[in-house]
């Protein structure tokens, strides 16, 4: 097992390894000091696979558990489901001495984290990410949110968990397409920060060393969060491929997944902003069976980019590679964005 310590407004450990769910009760006793009541929140994909064993393991360590399951999918990351969850916590008399446990992928983590951040003005929560994307990205760093009809993640809070447990065995029950989706974020970390990681991914493709690679991505994200917890500077680099990618997701009515859209977004930004890495990036994305092109026009992508959260006034901060392992934040005037995207198509 590897342990990565996050130093933020609340400091906590991220545990990464195989077979960790069978030791969950012990890990939580180490963090909380004594048993309490734990509300397990999960979705209809993950709940049937893991809820019983998680609850049994916590009960054996004298934690009392209650569980709540909501329908899987981005549509549940809504104000309505959020209210259902906080109502459930209130009905179950969850107090500040208790805790919430997010068991699932990115939607479960973001939604449960936001419920934990706001219920009783904040109670303790633990992340158990079961998707690759949640392990390397959304469970780390305390971003919690729900969507509004006007856009994704428009209401949320920075609120750090007390512990993150990444049991790599959970990846064995993940559909392959969802695993590949998470790989787009893994490739993103390598382009942003780590040429050796990029080499490893290029050489090994989907057969990469899961413990080493996931731990490295978590360390890289931990470093960014320690430097810029509240997303005012360095953390914005994690948006590589996302400004264009969010446009692709939205314009496709979310039939193109987040990871696929980020892969295409990275390819477009590399072709337009750093052509010397373009061929190598394409090679890696193709090894992971991720798409690299879109039939959408520069105008369609530009229109979507206008609602990017990282936009400020007339400028949007594009993340542009300088070389493999190093990228820059490039403030780009809105008028120049369409021609930049055009160059990358
Ligand atoms: N998912 C990007 C971030 O945590 O900043």
Short mmCIF file of C-alpha atoms and ligand atoms in Angstrom, two decimals:
data_model
loop_
_atom_site.label_atom_id
_atom_site.label_comp_id
_atom_site.label_asym_id
_atom_site.label_seq_id
_atom_site.Cartn_x
_atom_site.Cartn_y
_atom_site.Cartn_z
CA UNK A 1 0.00 0.00 0.00
CA UNK A 2 1.15 3.57 -0.76
CA UNK A 3 0.19 6.56 1.35
CA UNK A 4 0.14 10.09 -0.07
CA UNK A 5 -0.31 12.89 2.47
CA UNK A 6 -2.21 16.00 1.35
CA UNK A 7 -1.28 19.25 3.15
CA UNK A 8 -4.25 21.58 2.73
CA UNK A 9 -6.69 23.50 4.98
CA UNK A 10 -7.48 20.01 6.32
CA UNK A 11 -4.61 17.54 5.92
CA UNK A 12 -5.33 13.90 5.18
CA UNK A 13 -3.97 10.68 3.76
CA UNK A 14 -4.79 9.02 0.45
CA UNK A 15 -4.29 5.26 0.69
CA UNK A 16 -3.69 3.39 -2.57
CA UNK A 17 -3.42 -0.38 -2.96
CA UNK A 18 -5.21 -3.70 -3.41
CA UNK A 19 -7.64 -5.23 -0.89
CA UNK A 20 -8.05 -1.98 1.07
CA UNK A 21 -11.85 -2.15 1.42
CA UNK A 22 -11.47 -5.19 3.66
CA UNK A 23 -9.43 -3.00 6.07
CA UNK A 24 -11.70 0.06 5.93
CA UNK A 25 -12.95 -0.18 9.54
CA UNK A 26 -9.38 -0.10 10.85
CA UNK A 27 -8.44 2.86 8.62
CA UNK A 28 -11.45 4.86 9.84
CA UNK A 29 -10.71 4.04 13.48
CA UNK A 30 -7.16 5.36 12.94
CA UNK A 31 -8.54 8.62 11.53
CA UNK A 32 -11.57 9.18 13.79
CA UNK A 33 -10.14 7.73 17.02
CA UNK A 34 -13.40 5.92 17.94
CA UNK A 35 -16.46 4.44 16.19
CA UNK A 36 -19.31 6.74 15.12
CA UNK A 37 -22.34 6.57 12.86
CA UNK A 38 -21.47 6.55 9.15
CA UNK A 39 -23.85 7.38 6.29
CA UNK A 40 -22.75 5.47 3.20
CA UNK A 41 -23.86 7.30 0.03
CA UNK A 42 -23.60 5.48 -3.29
CA UNK A 43 -25.25 5.12 -6.69
CA UNK A 44 -27.20 2.35 -8.41
CA UNK A 45 -24.08 1.07 -10.24
CA UNK A 46 -21.78 0.79 -7.25
CA UNK A 47 -24.18 0.16 -4.36
CA UNK A 48 -25.11 -3.43 -5.38
CA UNK A 49 -21.44 -4.40 -5.75
CA UNK A 50 -19.79 -2.86 -2.68
CA UNK A 51 -22.27 -1.47 -0.14
CA UNK A 52 -22.79 -4.69 1.81
CA UNK A 53 -19.12 -5.54 2.22
CA UNK A 54 -18.28 -1.93 3.15
CA UNK A 55 -21.10 -1.79 5.73
CA UNK A 56 -20.17 -5.24 7.15
CA UNK A 57 -16.54 -4.22 7.49
CA UNK A 58 -17.44 -0.97 9.27
CA UNK A 59 -19.92 -2.77 11.55
CA UNK A 60 -17.22 -5.27 12.53
CA UNK A 61 -15.15 -2.27 13.70
CA UNK A 62 -18.18 -1.07 15.75
CA UNK A 63 -19.26 1.72 13.40
CA UNK A 64 -23.04 2.03 13.03
CA UNK A 65 -24.01 2.43 9.36
CA UNK A 66 -26.96 3.70 7.36
CA UNK A 67 -26.99 3.70 3.54
CA UNK A 68 -28.51 5.77 0.76
CA UNK A 69 -28.52 4.91 -2.96
CA UNK A 70 -29.45 7.26 -5.83
CA UNK A 71 -29.73 6.55 -9.60
CA UNK A 72 -26.34 6.47 -11.35
CA UNK A 73 -25.54 9.20 -13.86
CA UNK A 74 -24.72 12.88 -14.22
CA UNK A 75 -28.46 13.74 -14.06
CA UNK A 76 -28.33 12.89 -10.34
CA UNK A 77 -25.74 15.57 -9.63
CA UNK A 78 -28.67 17.89 -9.11
CA UNK A 79 -30.16 20.15 -6.47
CA UNK A 80 -33.00 17.61 -6.10
CA UNK A 81 -30.71 14.66 -5.27
CA UNK A 82 -28.60 16.89 -3.02
CA UNK A 83 -31.73 17.77 -1.01
CA UNK A 84 -32.71 14.08 -0.84
CA UNK A 85 -29.29 13.27 0.63
CA UNK A 86 -29.25 16.02 3.25
CA UNK A 87 -32.85 15.14 4.19
CA UNK A 88 -31.74 11.53 4.60
CA UNK A 89 -28.85 12.64 6.85
CA UNK A 90 -31.28 14.65 8.97
CA UNK A 91 -33.82 11.79 9.15
CA UNK A 92 -31.07 9.46 10.29
CA UNK A 93 -30.01 11.97 12.99
CA UNK A 94 -26.48 12.25 11.64
CA UNK A 95 -24.60 14.72 13.86
CA UNK A 96 -21.24 16.47 13.70
CA UNK A 97 -19.78 13.58 15.67
CA UNK A 98 -20.65 11.28 12.75
CA UNK A 99 -19.40 11.06 9.16
CA UNK A 100 -20.45 10.58 5.54
CA UNK A 101 -18.78 8.11 3.19
CA UNK A 102 -18.85 8.64 -0.59
CA UNK A 103 -18.71 5.22 -2.28
CA UNK A 104 -18.46 5.52 -6.06
CA UNK A 105 -17.15 7.55 -8.98
CA UNK A 106 -16.98 11.29 -9.63
CA UNK A 107 -20.71 12.02 -9.39
CA UNK A 108 -20.99 10.26 -6.02
CA UNK A 109 -17.88 12.01 -4.68
CA UNK A 110 -18.83 15.51 -5.84
CA UNK A 111 -22.43 15.26 -4.67
CA UNK A 112 -21.72 13.57 -1.33
CA UNK A 113 -18.82 15.94 -0.68
CA UNK A 114 -21.13 18.92 -1.22
CA UNK A 115 -23.74 17.41 1.10
CA UNK A 116 -21.00 16.90 3.73
CA UNK A 117 -19.70 20.46 3.23
CA UNK A 118 -23.12 22.00 3.86
CA UNK A 119 -25.10 19.66 6.16
CA UNK A 120 -24.84 21.11 9.70
CA UNK A 121 -22.41 23.61 8.08
CA UNK A 122 -19.95 20.80 7.50
CA UNK A 123 -19.45 17.27 8.78
CA UNK A 124 -16.57 14.84 8.26
CA UNK A 125 -16.47 12.80 5.06
CA UNK A 126 -14.43 10.04 3.52
CA UNK A 127 -13.96 9.32 -0.18
CA UNK A 128 -13.91 5.75 -1.50
CA UNK A 129 -13.41 6.33 -5.25
CA UNK A 130 -14.28 3.29 -7.37
CA UNK A 131 -13.48 4.69 -10.84
CA UNK A 132 -10.05 5.54 -12.23
CA UNK A 133 -11.10 9.13 -12.87
CA UNK A 134 -12.27 9.55 -9.28
CA UNK A 135 -9.07 7.96 -7.92
CA UNK A 136 -6.67 10.21 -9.83
CA UNK A 137 -8.71 13.39 -9.94
CA UNK A 138 -12.08 14.12 -8.38
CA UNK A 139 -11.59 12.45 -4.98
CA UNK A 140 -8.37 14.41 -4.37
CA UNK A 141 -8.33 18.08 -3.46
CA UNK A 142 -11.73 18.84 -1.99
CA UNK A 143 -13.68 20.16 -4.96
CA UNK A 144 -17.35 19.34 -4.32
CA UNK A 145 -20.28 20.41 -6.49
CA UNK A 146 -23.68 19.90 -8.02
CA UNK A 147 -24.82 20.93 -11.51
CA UNK A 148 -27.44 23.53 -12.42
CA UNK A 149 -29.57 23.41 -15.58
CA UNK A 150 -27.23 26.21 -16.79
CA UNK A 151 -24.04 24.17 -16.50
CA UNK A 152 -21.90 21.65 -14.68
CA UNK A 153 -20.47 22.21 -11.19
CA UNK A 154 -21.92 25.70 -10.88
CA UNK A 155 -22.71 25.32 -7.15
CA UNK A 156 -20.11 23.83 -4.84
CA UNK A 157 -17.51 24.26 -2.14
CA UNK A 158 -13.87 23.53 -1.50
CA UNK A 159 -14.14 21.02 1.34
CA UNK A 160 -11.45 18.44 2.02
CA UNK A 161 -12.20 14.82 3.04
CA UNK A 162 -10.63 13.25 6.15
CA UNK A 163 -9.39 10.21 4.24
CA UNK A 164 -9.36 8.85 0.68
CA UNK A 165 -9.12 5.08 0.13
CA UNK A 166 -8.33 3.94 -3.44
CA UNK A 167 -8.81 0.17 -3.57
CA UNK A 168 -7.35 -0.80 -6.95
CA UNK A 169 -9.47 -3.99 -6.94
CA UNK A 170 -12.49 -1.75 -7.62
CA UNK A 171 -11.06 -1.12 -11.10
CA UNK A 172 -11.68 -4.79 -11.93
CA UNK A 173 -15.45 -4.24 -11.86
CA UNK A 174 -15.27 -1.02 -13.91
CA UNK A 175 -16.57 -1.23 -17.53
CA UNK A 176 -13.58 -0.91 -19.87
CA UNK A 177 -14.91 2.25 -21.58
CA UNK A 178 -15.14 3.98 -18.17
CA UNK A 179 -11.60 2.84 -17.34
CA UNK A 180 -10.33 4.32 -20.63
CA UNK A 181 -12.14 7.54 -19.79
CA UNK A 182 -10.05 7.83 -16.64
CA UNK A 183 -6.94 7.12 -18.69
CA UNK A 184 -7.44 10.45 -20.49
CA UNK A 185 -6.87 12.20 -17.13
CA UNK A 186 -3.82 10.02 -16.44
CA UNK A 187 -2.35 11.01 -19.83
CA UNK A 188 -3.19 14.63 -18.97
CA UNK A 189 -1.01 14.49 -15.80
CA UNK A 190 1.90 13.13 -17.82
CA UNK A 191 1.66 15.91 -20.43
CA UNK A 192 1.38 18.52 -17.67
CA UNK A 193 4.10 17.39 -15.31
CA UNK A 194 5.95 14.16 -15.97
CA UNK A 195 7.77 13.11 -19.17
CA UNK A 196 8.85 9.77 -17.61
CA UNK A 197 5.21 8.95 -16.85
CA UNK A 198 4.34 9.81 -20.47
CA UNK A 199 7.10 7.43 -21.68
CA UNK A 200 5.71 4.65 -19.45
CA UNK A 201 2.19 5.18 -20.82
CA UNK A 202 3.45 5.26 -24.42
CA UNK A 203 5.39 2.03 -23.90
CA UNK A 204 2.76 0.08 -21.94
CA UNK A 205 -0.61 1.43 -23.12
CA UNK A 206 -3.54 0.00 -21.15
CA UNK A 207 -1.17 -2.47 -19.47
CA UNK A 208 0.46 0.30 -17.41
CA UNK A 209 1.59 -0.36 -13.83
CA UNK A 210 -1.61 0.58 -11.96
CA UNK A 211 -0.17 1.06 -8.47
CA UNK A 212 2.82 3.11 -9.66
CA UNK A 213 0.88 5.23 -12.16
CA UNK A 214 -2.16 5.94 -9.98
CA UNK A 215 0.08 6.80 -7.01
CA UNK A 216 2.15 9.14 -9.21
CA UNK A 217 -0.97 10.91 -10.51
CA UNK A 218 -2.27 11.30 -6.95
CA UNK A 219 1.11 12.73 -5.86
CA UNK A 220 1.07 15.18 -8.78
CA UNK A 221 -2.44 16.30 -7.90
CA UNK A 222 -1.50 16.52 -4.20
CA UNK A 223 1.36 18.88 -5.14
CA UNK A 224 -0.98 21.14 -7.09
CA UNK A 225 -3.56 21.21 -4.30
CA UNK A 226 -0.87 22.09 -1.72
CA UNK A 227 0.25 24.98 -3.93
CA UNK A 228 -3.17 26.31 -4.92
CA UNK A 229 -6.01 24.71 -2.95
CA UNK A 230 -8.57 27.32 -4.01
CA UNK A 231 -7.87 27.27 -7.75
CA UNK A 232 -6.51 30.76 -8.24
CA UNK A 233 -3.38 29.82 -10.20
CA UNK A 234 -1.42 26.59 -10.62
CA UNK A 235 -4.48 24.35 -10.15
CA UNK A 236 -5.94 25.80 -13.35
CA UNK A 237 -3.38 23.77 -15.29
CA UNK A 238 -5.49 20.69 -14.52
CA UNK A 239 -7.86 22.20 -17.08
CA UNK A 240 -5.60 20.99 -19.93
CA UNK A 241 -7.90 19.82 -22.74
CA UNK A 242 -10.98 20.78 -20.72
CA UNK A 243 -11.95 24.18 -22.19
CA UNK A 244 -12.43 22.61 -25.62
CA UNK A 245 -13.40 19.26 -24.07
CA UNK A 246 -16.32 20.70 -22.09
CA UNK A 247 -17.57 22.23 -25.36
CA UNK A 248 -17.39 18.84 -27.08
CA UNK A 249 -19.26 17.17 -24.20
CA UNK A 250 -21.97 19.83 -24.18
CA UNK A 251 -22.38 20.03 -27.98
CA UNK A 252 -22.73 16.24 -28.17
CA UNK A 253 -25.45 16.34 -25.47
CA UNK A 254 -23.04 14.31 -23.33
CA UNK A 255 -23.04 11.35 -25.75
CA UNK A 256 -19.26 11.91 -25.90
CA UNK A 257 -17.91 11.10 -22.44
CA UNK A 258 -15.75 13.42 -20.34
CA UNK A 259 -12.56 11.42 -20.92
CA UNK A 260 -13.11 11.16 -24.66
CA UNK A 261 -13.80 14.90 -24.86
CA UNK A 262 -10.67 15.72 -22.83
CA UNK A 263 -8.61 13.48 -25.14
CA UNK A 264 -9.89 15.35 -28.21
CA UNK A 265 -9.41 18.68 -26.39
CA UNK A 266 -5.78 17.85 -25.59
CA UNK A 267 -5.13 16.86 -29.21
CA UNK A 268 -6.64 20.13 -30.51
CA UNK A 269 -4.68 22.29 -28.07
CA UNK A 270 -1.41 20.46 -28.81
CA UNK A 271 -1.83 20.73 -32.59
CA UNK A 272 -2.56 24.46 -32.35
CA UNK A 273 -0.17 25.40 -29.55
CA UNK A 274 2.72 22.90 -29.55
CA UNK A 275 2.82 20.96 -32.85
CA UNK A 276 6.15 19.30 -31.92
CA UNK A 277 4.43 17.06 -29.33
CA UNK A 278 1.32 16.41 -31.43
CA UNK A 279 2.35 13.12 -33.06
CA UNK A 280 3.54 11.58 -29.77
CA UNK A 281 0.34 12.63 -28.02
CA UNK A 282 -1.77 11.13 -30.82
CA UNK A 283 0.20 7.89 -30.52
CA UNK A 284 -0.51 7.63 -26.78
CA UNK A 285 -4.19 8.59 -27.08
CA UNK A 286 -4.67 5.98 -29.82
CA UNK A 287 -2.91 3.31 -27.72
CA UNK A 288 -5.59 3.97 -25.08
CA UNK A 289 -8.30 3.79 -27.78
CA UNK A 290 -9.28 7.39 -27.09
CA UNK A 291 -10.60 9.63 -29.89
CA UNK A 292 -8.48 12.51 -31.20
CA UNK A 293 -10.77 14.35 -33.63
CA UNK A 294 -14.25 15.86 -33.76
CA UNK A 295 -16.66 16.77 -36.53
CA UNK A 296 -17.77 19.85 -34.56
CA UNK A 297 -16.74 23.21 -36.04
CA UNK A 298 -14.43 25.77 -34.44
CA UNK A 299 -17.44 28.08 -34.14
CA UNK A 300 -19.47 25.47 -32.20
CA UNK A 301 -16.55 24.81 -29.83
CA UNK A 302 -15.88 28.52 -29.43
CA UNK A 303 -19.53 29.18 -28.49
CA UNK A 304 -19.33 26.53 -25.75
CA UNK A 305 -15.97 27.79 -24.49
CA UNK A 306 -17.54 31.17 -23.78
CA UNK A 307 -19.27 29.65 -20.75
CA UNK A 308 -16.03 28.12 -19.39
CA UNK A 309 -15.74 28.68 -15.62
CA UNK A 310 -12.07 29.67 -16.05
CA UNK A 311 -13.10 32.61 -18.25
CA UNK A 312 -12.51 36.00 -16.72
CA UNK A 313 -13.89 39.06 -18.51
CA UNK A 314 -12.74 38.96 -22.12
CA UNK A 315 -10.03 36.39 -21.53
CA UNK A 316 -10.01 32.63 -21.14
CA UNK A 317 -7.00 30.87 -19.60
CA UNK A 318 -5.96 28.17 -22.07
CA UNK A 319 -3.55 25.50 -20.88
CA UNK A 320 -1.02 24.95 -23.65
CA UNK A 321 1.83 22.40 -23.66
CA UNK A 322 5.40 23.72 -24.00
CA UNK A 323 6.83 20.21 -24.17
CA UNK A 324 5.87 16.80 -22.74
CA UNK A 325 5.90 17.37 -18.95
CA UNK A 326 5.49 21.14 -19.01
CA UNK A 327 2.53 23.37 -19.87
CA UNK A 328 1.77 27.08 -19.58
CA UNK A 329 -1.34 29.03 -18.59
CA UNK A 330 -1.94 31.27 -21.61
CA UNK A 331 -4.51 34.06 -21.12
CA UNK A 332 -6.20 34.20 -24.52
CA UNK A 333 -8.51 36.96 -25.72
CA UNK A 334 -11.93 35.64 -26.59
CA UNK A 335 -11.67 37.03 -30.15
CA UNK A 336 -8.56 34.91 -30.78
CA UNK A 337 -10.01 31.69 -29.40
CA UNK A 338 -11.95 30.61 -32.49
CA UNK A 339 -8.92 30.85 -34.79
CA UNK A 340 -6.78 28.98 -32.19
CA UNK A 341 -9.33 26.13 -32.13
CA UNK A 342 -9.52 26.21 -35.95
CA UNK A 343 -5.76 25.62 -36.11
CA UNK A 344 -6.11 22.58 -33.86
CA UNK A 345 -8.92 20.87 -35.80
N1 LIG B 1 -10.49 18.42 -11.32
C1 LIG B 1 -9.67 19.56 -11.33
C2 LIG B 1 -9.33 20.05 -9.97
O1 LIG B 1 -9.50 19.35 -9.00
O2 LIG B 1 -8.88 21.14 -9.85
#
